[in-house]
XYZ file of C-alpha atoms in Angstrom:
745
model
C 0.000 0.000 0.000
C 3.005 2.294 0.555
C 5.513 2.808 -2.295
C 9.029 3.147 -0.824
C 10.070 5.200 -3.895
C 7.650 8.036 -3.042
C 8.862 11.111 -1.056
C 8.865 10.770 2.754
C 6.054 13.344 3.146
C 3.707 11.264 0.946
C 4.630 7.993 2.778
C 3.849 9.609 6.168
C 0.521 10.938 4.854
C -0.451 7.485 3.539
C 0.446 5.791 6.885
C -1.662 8.344 8.777
C -4.673 7.533 6.561
C -4.185 3.747 7.116
C -4.031 4.110 10.927
C -7.147 6.308 10.909
C -9.044 3.693 8.863
C -7.985 0.885 11.215
C -9.137 2.843 14.274
C -12.552 3.455 12.769
C -12.854 -0.228 11.927
C -12.073 -1.224 15.530
C -14.903 0.981 16.792
C -17.512 -0.613 14.535
C -18.717 -3.662 16.558
C -21.170 -4.918 13.948
C -18.384 -5.669 11.498
C -16.455 -7.947 13.940
C -19.258 -10.437 14.399
C -21.544 -11.555 17.273
C -18.985 -13.706 19.073
C -17.129 -12.044 21.996
C -14.116 -14.166 21.434
C -14.015 -13.149 17.788
C -14.275 -9.514 18.785
C -11.452 -9.865 21.298
C -9.301 -11.651 18.747
C -9.949 -8.952 16.154
C -9.061 -6.208 18.644
C -5.767 -7.917 19.492
C -4.847 -8.169 15.752
C -5.899 -4.574 15.133
C -3.809 -3.331 18.050
C -0.708 -5.130 16.664
C -1.192 -3.506 13.277
C -1.594 -0.085 14.880
C 1.679 -0.508 16.797
C 3.521 -1.561 13.611
C 2.271 1.408 11.646
C 3.086 3.748 14.513
C 6.700 2.543 14.523
C 6.908 3.021 10.726
C 5.524 6.524 11.081
C 8.079 7.453 13.760
C 10.946 6.074 11.633
C 9.774 7.991 8.563
C 9.466 11.185 10.580
C 13.070 10.829 11.808
C 14.317 10.303 8.237
C 12.453 13.367 7.036
C 13.949 15.495 9.822
C 17.464 14.254 8.989
C 16.925 15.072 5.265
C 15.839 18.617 6.121
C 18.902 19.045 8.342
C 21.132 17.838 5.493
C 19.500 20.271 3.064
C 20.000 23.221 5.419
C 23.577 22.165 6.047
C 24.263 21.900 2.305
C 22.731 25.345 1.712
C 24.890 26.809 4.492
C 27.987 25.123 3.072
C 27.146 26.506 -0.432
C 26.723 29.995 1.022
C 30.016 29.696 2.904
C 31.766 28.490 -0.290
C 30.356 31.373 -2.321
C 31.398 33.832 0.384
C 34.959 32.524 0.204
C 35.224 33.285 -3.560
C 37.095 36.390 -4.741
C 34.331 37.657 -7.010
C 30.608 38.030 -6.722
C 28.496 34.926 -7.377
C 24.744 34.457 -7.682
C 22.815 31.264 -8.490
C 19.454 31.516 -10.248
C 17.281 28.368 -10.231
C 14.368 28.350 -12.616
C 15.018 32.036 -13.321
C 14.797 32.948 -9.594
C 17.594 33.989 -7.221
C 18.520 31.007 -5.055
C 21.650 32.179 -3.279
C 24.328 34.874 -3.654
C 27.540 35.712 -1.783
C 28.199 38.915 0.128
C 30.218 40.503 -2.693
C 27.247 40.191 -5.047
C 24.692 41.345 -2.461
C 26.735 44.350 -1.241
C 28.301 45.474 -4.507
C 25.543 48.040 -5.030
C 24.499 49.096 -1.477
C 21.424 51.046 -2.559
C 19.742 47.916 -4.009
C 21.016 45.263 -1.562
C 17.621 45.138 0.168
C 15.924 44.215 -3.126
C 18.257 41.258 -3.798
C 16.211 38.667 -1.906
C 15.753 34.977 -2.540
C 13.134 34.325 -5.221
C 13.890 37.554 -7.141
C 13.737 36.967 -10.937
C 16.873 37.463 -12.985
C 15.107 40.156 -15.049
C 14.189 42.133 -11.914
C 17.722 41.667 -10.611
C 19.219 43.211 -13.757
C 16.608 45.998 -13.700
C 17.554 46.849 -10.115
C 21.265 46.884 -11.007
C 20.663 49.247 -13.960
C 18.746 51.652 -11.647
C 21.509 51.832 -9.018
C 23.003 55.300 -8.508
C 26.408 53.689 -7.911
C 26.431 52.452 -11.544
C 28.273 54.949 -13.798
C 28.455 53.339 -17.262
C 27.609 49.974 -18.822
C 29.245 48.619 -21.986
C 26.437 46.478 -23.363
C 22.794 45.754 -22.568
C 21.465 43.618 -19.703
C 18.526 42.238 -21.719
C 20.682 41.348 -24.739
C 23.264 39.640 -22.478
C 20.581 37.592 -20.746
C 19.047 36.490 -24.071
C 22.489 35.514 -25.375
C 23.238 33.480 -22.232
C 19.930 31.598 -22.465
C 20.598 30.718 -26.128
C 24.120 29.417 -25.384
C 24.841 25.755 -24.743
C 24.999 24.350 -21.197
C 28.408 24.959 -19.626
C 29.385 27.750 -22.006
C 30.624 30.995 -20.467
C 29.385 34.233 -22.030
C 31.306 37.474 -21.334
C 28.371 39.799 -21.489
C 28.894 43.140 -19.806
C 31.570 45.490 -18.470
C 30.416 48.309 -16.165
C 31.973 51.099 -14.162
C 31.058 51.899 -10.546
C 31.592 55.104 -8.628
C 35.174 55.575 -7.502
C 36.700 54.347 -10.810
C 35.936 50.680 -10.077
C 35.342 48.301 -12.977
C 33.610 44.911 -13.011
C 32.889 42.265 -15.650
C 29.773 40.056 -15.625
C 29.992 36.466 -16.851
C 26.788 34.480 -17.382
C 26.872 30.669 -17.557
C 24.137 28.075 -17.949
C 24.592 25.086 -15.600
C 21.421 23.334 -16.832
C 18.426 24.077 -18.960
C 16.846 26.133 -16.132
C 19.773 27.214 -13.908
C 22.019 30.217 -14.466
C 25.154 31.356 -12.628
C 26.168 35.030 -12.549
C 29.860 35.757 -11.874
C 31.174 39.236 -11.009
C 34.910 39.775 -11.549
C 36.662 42.998 -10.586
C 38.881 44.240 -13.432
C 39.767 47.644 -11.985
C 43.505 46.925 -11.944
C 43.432 45.715 -15.554
C 41.524 48.774 -16.771
C 43.797 51.187 -14.934
C 46.922 49.412 -16.219
C 45.613 49.516 -19.825
C 44.807 53.181 -19.410
C 48.290 53.920 -18.131
C 49.898 51.924 -20.962
C 47.759 53.773 -23.498
C 48.760 57.162 -22.136
C 52.394 56.097 -22.144
C 52.074 54.897 -25.740
C 50.466 58.173 -26.785
C 53.286 60.143 -25.171
C 55.868 57.973 -26.942
C 54.071 58.415 -30.267
C 54.000 62.177 -29.726
C 57.757 62.205 -29.151
C 58.278 60.042 -32.213
C 56.038 62.277 -34.312
C 57.900 65.385 -33.108
C 61.236 63.740 -34.039
C 59.862 62.982 -37.510
C 58.702 66.598 -37.864
C 62.132 67.950 -36.925
C 63.902 65.826 -39.549
C 61.611 66.647 -42.466
C 62.986 68.778 -45.301
C 59.645 70.576 -45.540
C 58.347 72.967 -42.915
C 55.287 71.550 -41.149
C 52.928 73.115 -38.610
C 49.633 71.786 -37.271
C 46.765 73.800 -35.774
C 43.922 72.674 -33.533
C 40.264 73.060 -34.613
C 40.233 76.281 -32.563
C 43.185 77.653 -34.609
C 46.019 77.279 -32.056
C 49.487 75.918 -32.917
C 49.876 72.306 -31.761
C 53.116 71.014 -33.323
C 55.732 72.485 -35.667
C 59.322 71.942 -36.753
C 62.182 74.404 -36.938
C 62.245 74.170 -40.733
C 58.793 75.804 -40.845
C 59.998 78.744 -38.705
C 63.228 79.129 -40.707
C 61.495 79.039 -44.139
C 59.124 81.821 -43.105
C 61.768 83.675 -41.069
C 59.523 83.940 -37.989
C 60.931 84.994 -34.569
C 60.907 82.428 -31.753
C 58.394 84.468 -29.770
C 55.892 84.415 -32.635
C 55.863 80.652 -33.313
C 55.089 78.867 -30.049
C 52.652 76.173 -29.028
C 49.255 77.818 -28.562
C 49.879 80.734 -30.946
C 46.689 81.641 -32.836
C 46.627 81.066 -36.604
C 45.034 84.445 -37.226
C 47.773 86.182 -35.251
C 50.421 84.359 -37.309
C 48.766 85.345 -40.606
C 48.422 88.968 -39.479
C 52.138 89.044 -38.681
C 52.992 87.659 -42.167
C 50.758 90.240 -43.881
C 51.918 93.193 -41.749
C 55.649 92.522 -42.254
C 55.170 91.492 -45.934
C 57.051 88.230 -45.400
C 55.232 86.886 -48.475
C 55.242 89.569 -51.171
C 51.835 88.793 -52.718
C 50.088 88.008 -49.433
C 48.214 91.085 -48.309
C 45.377 90.940 -45.822
C 42.773 90.548 -48.610
C 44.696 87.742 -50.317
C 45.113 85.816 -47.031
C 41.366 86.171 -46.346
C 40.655 84.586 -49.753
C 43.045 81.735 -48.875
C 41.177 81.044 -45.648
C 37.816 81.164 -47.426
C 38.935 78.617 -50.040
C 40.407 76.366 -47.326
C 37.074 76.502 -45.492
C 35.058 75.655 -48.626
C 37.284 73.051 -50.316
C 39.221 71.636 -47.363
C 42.591 72.196 -49.067
C 44.735 75.001 -50.485
C 47.816 75.047 -52.711
C 49.785 78.157 -53.632
C 53.275 78.977 -54.933
C 54.380 82.203 -53.236
C 57.519 84.379 -53.215
C 59.257 85.091 -49.907
C 60.542 88.570 -49.143
C 64.107 87.214 -49.489
C 63.392 86.146 -53.078
C 62.934 82.438 -52.399
C 59.972 80.562 -53.940
C 57.850 78.518 -51.534
C 55.121 75.921 -52.157
C 52.344 76.362 -49.590
C 50.030 73.386 -48.945
C 47.142 73.529 -46.441
C 44.795 70.633 -45.602
C 41.881 70.212 -43.244
C 42.503 67.400 -40.714
C 39.734 64.909 -39.793
C 39.213 66.593 -36.380
C 38.753 70.025 -38.012
C 42.320 71.222 -37.510
C 44.717 72.480 -40.195
C 48.042 71.131 -41.475
C 50.385 73.674 -43.144
C 53.368 72.517 -45.192
C 56.070 74.737 -46.722
C 58.616 73.553 -49.269
C 61.513 75.524 -50.750
C 61.248 75.224 -54.562
C 63.629 78.059 -55.483
C 66.031 75.838 -57.430
C 63.187 74.100 -59.190
C 61.615 77.419 -60.137
C 64.916 78.788 -61.486
C 65.443 75.619 -63.516
C 61.902 75.910 -64.897
C 62.445 79.562 -65.824
C 65.723 78.686 -67.536
C 64.047 75.894 -69.461
C 61.176 78.187 -70.460
C 63.668 80.786 -71.755
C 65.462 78.165 -73.820
C 62.133 76.902 -75.126
C 61.161 80.468 -76.057
C 64.418 80.916 -77.957
C 63.948 77.628 -79.753
C 60.358 78.550 -80.514
C 61.479 81.817 -82.073
C 63.907 79.920 -84.289
C 61.204 77.485 -85.345
C 58.816 80.377 -85.984
C 61.270 81.967 -88.377
C 61.772 78.593 -90.119
C 58.018 78.114 -90.355
C 57.625 81.566 -91.846
C 60.063 80.637 -94.576
C 58.277 77.339 -95.218
C 54.922 79.107 -95.233
C 56.102 81.419 -97.963
C 57.174 78.399 -100.010
C 53.835 76.646 -99.626
C 51.504 79.611 -100.167
C 50.883 78.640 -103.746
C 50.366 75.000 -102.794
C 47.888 76.035 -100.081
C 45.915 78.080 -102.583
C 45.602 75.095 -104.892
C 44.639 72.868 -101.985
C 41.977 75.355 -100.916
C 40.438 75.291 -104.370
C 40.436 71.497 -104.381
C 39.013 71.406 -100.871
C 36.216 73.802 -101.786
C 35.328 71.711 -104.815
C 35.310 68.564 -102.711
C 33.208 70.220 -100.006
C 30.652 71.363 -102.582
C 30.400 67.807 -103.926
C 30.139 66.298 -100.458
C 27.596 68.935 -99.440
C 25.421 68.009 -102.405
C 25.585 64.311 -101.533
C 25.098 64.993 -97.824
C 22.137 67.270 -98.554
C 20.517 64.526 -100.596
C 21.225 61.945 -97.889
C 19.963 64.156 -95.044
C 16.842 64.991 -97.038
C 16.006 61.324 -97.586
C 16.773 60.421 -93.970
C 14.779 63.346 -92.560
C 11.864 62.807 -94.939
C 11.557 59.086 -94.166
C 8.771 59.684 -91.641
C 6.797 61.964 -93.954
C 7.296 59.579 -96.900
C 6.261 56.491 -94.958
C 3.138 58.064 -93.419
C 1.103 58.213 -96.682
C 2.579 54.874 -97.755
C 1.364 53.333 -94.483
C -2.087 54.881 -94.854
C -2.407 53.729 -98.466
C -1.265 50.221 -97.569
C -3.881 49.978 -94.810
C -6.601 51.260 -97.145
C -5.598 48.773 -99.873
C -5.645 45.914 -97.328
C -9.121 46.966 -96.198
C -10.277 47.319 -99.804
C -8.848 43.891 -100.739
C -10.786 42.184 -97.942
C -13.971 44.118 -98.812
C -13.664 43.411 -102.560
C -12.985 39.707 -102.153
C -15.228 37.509 -104.299
C -16.233 40.542 -106.406
C -15.326 41.616 -109.923
C -12.972 44.228 -108.446
C -10.789 41.618 -106.718
C -8.254 41.177 -109.622
C -7.924 44.955 -109.968
C -7.325 45.389 -106.232
C -4.805 42.528 -106.326
C -2.851 44.272 -109.125
C -3.068 47.553 -107.205
C -1.656 45.793 -104.133
C 1.219 44.353 -106.170
C 2.065 47.710 -107.736
C 1.994 49.385 -104.371
C 4.227 46.653 -102.920
C 6.794 47.493 -105.631
C 6.620 51.178 -104.687
C 7.069 50.255 -101.037
C 10.058 48.032 -101.805
C 11.679 50.762 -103.913
C 11.142 53.361 -101.190
C 12.650 51.035 -98.574
C 15.661 50.501 -100.802
C 16.213 54.238 -101.304
C 15.922 54.904 -97.594
C 18.316 52.065 -96.744
C 20.898 53.436 -99.176
C 20.553 56.947 -97.761
C 21.085 55.673 -94.225
C 24.129 53.638 -95.223
C 25.651 56.620 -97.040
C 24.879 59.074 -94.234
C 27.946 60.370 -92.428
C 26.190 60.033 -89.080
C 24.925 56.483 -89.572
C 25.068 54.357 -86.427
C 25.389 50.643 -87.055
C 25.427 49.035 -83.616
C 26.488 45.379 -83.730
C 25.098 43.231 -80.933
C 24.318 39.577 -80.224
C 21.503 38.641 -82.648
C 19.658 35.302 -82.884
C 19.527 34.226 -86.553
C 16.498 31.994 -85.978
C 14.368 34.919 -84.814
C 15.219 37.021 -87.894
C 14.736 34.086 -90.294
C 11.337 33.275 -88.837
C 10.274 36.932 -89.030
C 11.214 37.158 -92.734
C 9.514 33.817 -93.406
C 6.268 35.108 -91.888
C 6.445 38.272 -94.047
C 7.300 36.565 -97.358
C 5.111 33.444 -97.118
C 2.071 35.230 -98.643
C 4.230 36.412 -101.587
C 5.566 32.891 -102.167
C 2.071 31.412 -102.023
C 0.767 33.932 -104.578
C 3.628 33.022 -106.952
C 3.222 29.299 -106.374
C 6.773 28.945 -104.979
C 7.527 26.577 -102.118
C 9.317 28.550 -99.378
C 11.130 26.457 -96.737
C 13.187 27.870 -93.859
C 15.326 25.823 -91.456
C 16.098 28.332 -88.693
C 19.392 28.061 -86.829
C 19.098 29.435 -83.299
C 22.745 30.529 -83.221
C 23.748 34.031 -82.093
C 25.942 36.222 -84.320
C 27.506 39.690 -83.997
C 25.567 42.004 -86.301
C 23.137 44.912 -86.485
C 19.640 43.420 -86.105
C 17.845 45.997 -88.294
C 20.173 45.920 -91.284
C 20.787 42.160 -91.085
C 17.015 41.630 -91.171
C 16.779 43.834 -94.284
C 19.619 41.913 -95.951
C 17.974 38.524 -95.340
C 14.666 39.955 -96.563
C 16.222 41.277 -99.787
C 17.898 37.932 -100.576
C 14.681 36.010 -99.898
C 12.516 38.433 -101.956
C 14.946 38.179 -104.892
C 14.915 34.386 -104.700
C 11.086 34.246 -104.743
C 10.842 36.886 -107.475
C 13.216 35.119 -109.900
C 11.910 31.585 -109.236
C 9.075 30.484 -111.554
C 5.880 28.869 -110.287
C 6.422 25.330 -109.055
C 9.980 26.147 -107.942
C 11.438 26.106 -104.473
C 13.348 28.489 -102.183
C 15.286 27.069 -99.234
C 16.898 29.155 -96.448
C 19.264 27.667 -93.876
C 22.671 27.934 -92.151
C 26.004 26.073 -92.185
C 28.675 26.222 -89.463
C 32.209 27.181 -90.580
C 34.291 26.820 -87.409
C 33.762 29.984 -85.350
C 31.621 31.504 -88.135
C 28.239 30.689 -89.615
C 27.056 31.047 -93.220
C 23.397 31.913 -93.908
C 22.444 30.534 -97.354
C 19.455 31.243 -99.621
C 18.968 28.535 -102.317
C 16.536 28.854 -105.212
C 15.655 26.975 -108.369
C 15.219 30.175 -110.403
C 16.629 31.464 -113.674
C 20.230 31.627 -112.449
C 22.962 34.209 -113.136
C 25.782 34.045 -115.645
C 29.404 34.364 -114.497
C 29.711 37.721 -116.275
C 26.677 39.161 -114.472
C 27.796 37.804 -111.060
C 30.525 40.500 -110.950
C 28.157 43.455 -111.307
C 24.838 42.434 -109.709
C 25.891 44.065 -106.405
C 26.113 47.476 -108.067
C 23.246 49.989 -107.935
C 20.570 49.559 -110.647
C 22.407 46.535 -112.097
C 20.418 43.459 -113.207
C 21.302 40.245 -114.945
C 20.620 40.024 -118.665
C 18.279 37.026 -118.383
C 15.784 38.579 -115.943
C 12.416 39.736 -117.323
C 11.549 43.422 -117.588
C 9.640 44.995 -114.714
C 11.184 42.719 -112.103
C 12.820 45.404 -109.951
C 15.336 48.205 -110.324
C 18.407 46.405 -109.013
C 18.890 47.956 -105.554
C 18.309 44.986 -103.224
C 21.692 43.284 -103.696
C 23.477 46.647 -103.567
C 21.983 47.267 -100.116
C 23.014 43.781 -98.974
C 26.586 44.375 -100.166
C 26.901 47.794 -98.488
C 25.409 46.539 -95.226
C 27.717 43.534 -95.041
C 30.791 45.650 -95.818
C 29.935 48.009 -92.945
C 29.320 45.083 -90.571
C 32.357 43.033 -91.620
C 30.300 40.180 -93.171
C 31.188 38.381 -96.387
C 28.643 38.061 -99.230
C 29.070 35.299 -101.841
C 27.059 34.030 -104.801
C 27.159 30.744 -106.716
C 24.894 30.397 -109.712
C 24.411 28.829 -113.111
C 21.868 29.966 -115.718
C 18.828 27.707 -115.674
C 19.905 25.875 -112.476
C 19.226 28.421 -109.735
C 21.442 30.411 -107.386
C 22.905 30.319 -103.874
C 23.476 33.602 -102.022
C 25.262 33.459 -98.657
C 26.266 35.823 -95.828
C 29.146 34.697 -93.610
C 29.122 36.131 -90.048
C 31.049 35.774 -86.814
C 29.389 33.644 -84.105
C 28.832 35.526 -80.833
C 31.203 34.203 -78.173
C 29.674 32.795 -75.004
C 26.128 32.588 -76.400
C 24.963 28.974 -76.829
C 22.232 28.355 -79.431
C 18.675 28.606 -78.150
C 15.922 26.022 -78.530
C 15.176 25.109 -82.136
C 11.978 26.582 -83.576
C 10.370 25.248 -86.723
C 8.664 27.187 -89.505
C 5.468 25.455 -90.683
C 3.272 26.483 -93.565
C 0.013 26.538 -91.609
C -1.820 29.780 -92.363
C -2.941 31.971 -89.507
C -6.521 31.215 -88.466
C -8.972 33.954 -89.440
C -10.752 34.763 -86.180
C -12.817 37.662 -84.906
C -10.753 40.220 -82.906
C -13.080 41.170 -80.025
C -10.748 43.623 -78.266
C -10.815 47.296 -77.308
C -7.918 48.972 -79.144
C -6.690 52.463 -78.242
C -5.162 53.852 -81.496
C -2.959 56.986 -81.151
C -1.924 58.543 -84.518
C -1.550 62.225 -85.428
C -1.897 61.732 -89.218
C -5.656 61.829 -90.050
C -5.300 59.628 -93.155
C -3.345 56.933 -91.319
C -5.749 57.177 -88.367
C -8.754 56.690 -90.676
C -7.169 53.784 -92.586
C -5.938 52.046 -89.442
C -9.316 52.435 -87.729
C -11.113 50.931 -90.702
C -8.784 47.909 -90.859
C -8.999 47.196 -87.139
C -12.794 47.486 -87.177
C -12.856 45.150 -90.173
C -10.982 42.612 -88.007
C -13.742 43.015 -85.385
C -11.993 45.299 -82.883
C -13.583 48.229 -81.055
C -11.304 51.186 -81.836
C -10.802 54.330 -79.730
C -9.131 56.697 -82.241
C -7.032 59.507 -80.767
C -4.768 62.090 -82.387
C -2.817 62.979 -79.218
C -2.047 61.861 -75.688
C -4.653 64.196 -74.198
C -7.405 62.777 -76.449
C -6.342 59.221 -75.580
C -6.589 60.002 -71.866
C -10.094 61.454 -72.393
C -11.173 58.185 -74.054
C -9.875 56.172 -71.092
C -11.612 58.467 -68.566
C -14.899 58.320 -70.479
C -14.732 54.531 -70.791
C -13.857 54.106 -67.103
C -11.609 51.113 -67.784
C -8.285 50.448 -69.520
C -8.216 49.299 -73.170
C -7.045 45.804 -74.088
C -4.045 47.118 -76.073
C -2.457 50.406 -77.217
C -1.255 51.018 -80.797
C 0.717 54.277 -80.914
C 2.754 56.230 -83.440
C 6.092 57.530 -82.078
C 6.188 61.049 -83.556
C 3.053 62.978 -82.532
C 2.284 66.694 -82.750
C 3.835 69.457 -80.583
C 6.788 67.374 -79.421
C 4.551 64.613 -78.043
C 5.739 61.010 -78.460
C 4.123 57.600 -78.380
C 6.157 56.277 -75.445
C 4.925 59.176 -73.307
C 1.358 58.449 -74.387
C 1.710 54.774 -73.401
C 3.162 55.709 -70.009
C 0.364 58.256 -69.404
C -2.425 55.756 -70.207
C -0.837 53.134 -67.957
C -0.463 55.646 -65.127
C -4.093 56.820 -65.447
C -5.584 53.308 -65.576
C -3.200 51.774 -63.055
C -2.745 48.786 -65.399
C 0.322 47.792 -67.464
C -1.673 47.796 -70.706
C 0.005 45.855 -73.572
C 1.337 48.252 -76.208
C 2.820 48.260 -79.731
C 4.757 51.211 -81.168
C 4.247 51.635 -84.927
C 6.792 54.116 -86.297
C 9.100 55.033 -89.141
C 11.959 55.488 -86.646
C 14.371 52.538 -87.032
C 16.910 53.587 -84.389
C 18.257 51.100 -81.866
C 17.543 53.608 -79.089
C 13.804 53.163 -79.638
C 14.173 49.369 -79.554
C 16.034 49.634 -76.231
C 13.331 51.952 -74.889
C 10.666 49.444 -75.902
C 12.475 46.598 -74.156
C 12.845 48.723 -71.025
C 9.278 50.112 -70.970
C 7.576 46.916 -72.109
C 6.212 47.686 -75.602
C 6.938 46.114 -78.997
C 8.155 48.116 -82.018
C 6.909 47.683 -85.619
C 8.245 49.833 -88.455
C 6.104 51.588 -91.059
C 4.644 50.623 -93.409
C 3.323 47.992 -91.015
C 3.071 44.360 -92.128
C -0.521 43.374 -91.329
C 0.431 39.693 -91.410
C 2.683 40.385 -88.429
C 0.520 42.962 -86.656
C -2.554 40.804 -86.116
C -0.821 37.802 -84.462
C 1.340 40.199 -82.449
C -1.790 41.890 -81.045
C -3.230 38.509 -80.051
C 0.063 37.408 -78.482
C 0.458 40.647 -76.507
C -3.096 40.407 -75.109
C -3.425 36.656 -74.534
C 0.077 35.680 -73.442
C 2.431 38.539 -72.632
C -0.028 40.548 -70.526
C -0.802 37.628 -68.093
C 2.926 36.849 -67.820
C 3.791 40.490 -66.958
C 0.899 40.674 -64.447
C 2.124 37.489 -62.730
C 5.703 38.839 -62.656
C 4.535 42.075 -61.047
């Protein structure tokens, strides 16, 4: 009934309950039975059990008393041991103060009464921080306690160093003895701190003596001033260079007094009171000053002044008299030699006067010729926007008319009109390309370009032309990166592919692909066309040159000339292999971009784009009324709801009236009154609070605009716009790019 493993207090309590139950049982006569002998026998047995339990109870009580005596004795011994230690010691059990020695309890007399058993370690530290005997603490009590509790058991953490009144210093060490117990150790480090302080002062004095010895042995004169402007250190060289009396240059002399003495006695010839004031002002503003001055004795001195980190000033004087005299001597000799050369030049000038006159006439003639060419080039380059605007409007109107006239008797006429206009467009592009390549300020910017992307773009543009001619157009894109200009390389590939389709009869084939040549790649365009004779192969890259076997009306001969000029500027090699009646192979050899592995291969299929209804809200921003009308009609023919605007302000009014952002923005770059399309896109996005997909349609072909589009998140299409590329680009921007950008944001 009694577990010997239980504490003594519980065993005694259980024995008391058993004895009480036995006594009650002895008093109940009805439970013993009706026999007197049985009752007597039961009483005798009960009495024996009571005596046995009483003896057990007395023994347990003695053991409990001995255990309490041992505990008190151990506590007293622990207190005596802690009192015998040199430093202060306190033991916290379960975060409460268990015991502490006299050094700990009396270290701060004004809080000794609060350091009682059971005080939490947080309250103990709070009381210590409030003591008036505490001067400074290097650290934080709360941070030290948290660091000690996170440390492993048995690890000692040097947490705090504090100063008490009377220049006494102590260090607190915290150590975990178990998961719940913490020991605080106080160690007096007053002697160590005072010794370190004395050693530091001694070291500073030694360094001062060493620094003074260095000053005295310097060839330059040096003087330092405190932030208040008093002399701190100087060497005799400084006094001797300036010629100052001993009474004037002493430790503690004011800088202003020294400068007044120099100005009053004209020790430095140029240094009047006004000049010295300007020196001080520049030193105050710039933190340094450098001047070459002349001493009253005739010596030349270099004056250097610097602001020190503490706000003081360092002055340095250096005697440069010999250097100055050598410089003056050298300058005189140079002047003499210059005079001799001047006389010789005068003689030579007289001999070449006639030659100069002839050269001037030749130069003027050359300048007039170059001015005429440059004027033509600048005119074409500057007029590109104005030329392409009506071309773009007409192309949009023809596309709208072709779709409207389909299956009518006007369809063949519209088809011929479209073909004629395509020839005009191609010719205009060729003229503009030539003008840009000839322009003195052209800016070809080679970069890493993926060939596969350009080849696929040209394939998408020229597939309708090949289908109309009945020519099979196959492209095997190579996703290798090359060093080239993306705009002009795209035009070169387009010209080669257009020529191949144009001179290949119906039923023929055009194949475009690439071959690796070591660290270079060769883009090749194969065709089964009419071919070129060897004689014509030497001149087909000239302007307006065509082979003899090509039919009339098949171009003006500018495409290959543009390809040749572009490749020469970019460092590419153009080659041709051909035989009359067997087709031709044109190739462009380029350098592969280093460190750019090929991307994933993309195929070019011949599946036409699905003709679907475009149910989007399109915000169209275009300042040219004709282009705006034509573009609006074409987009509405595709099924789009068009908000036509001629400026940024009108576009913002449409968005405010609609109360929601459009699905996509189509904007021209050059608007009226200095307005631009990129600003219009940014304004619409800011007003709606949505990163609306956007496409810039412009005649500007500069790389700066492409970089701006990549940075601001809009695509760039050049005028006249290719509708076969515009429609899928609109769908891609709305259906795919916009969700991706929203998720990224």
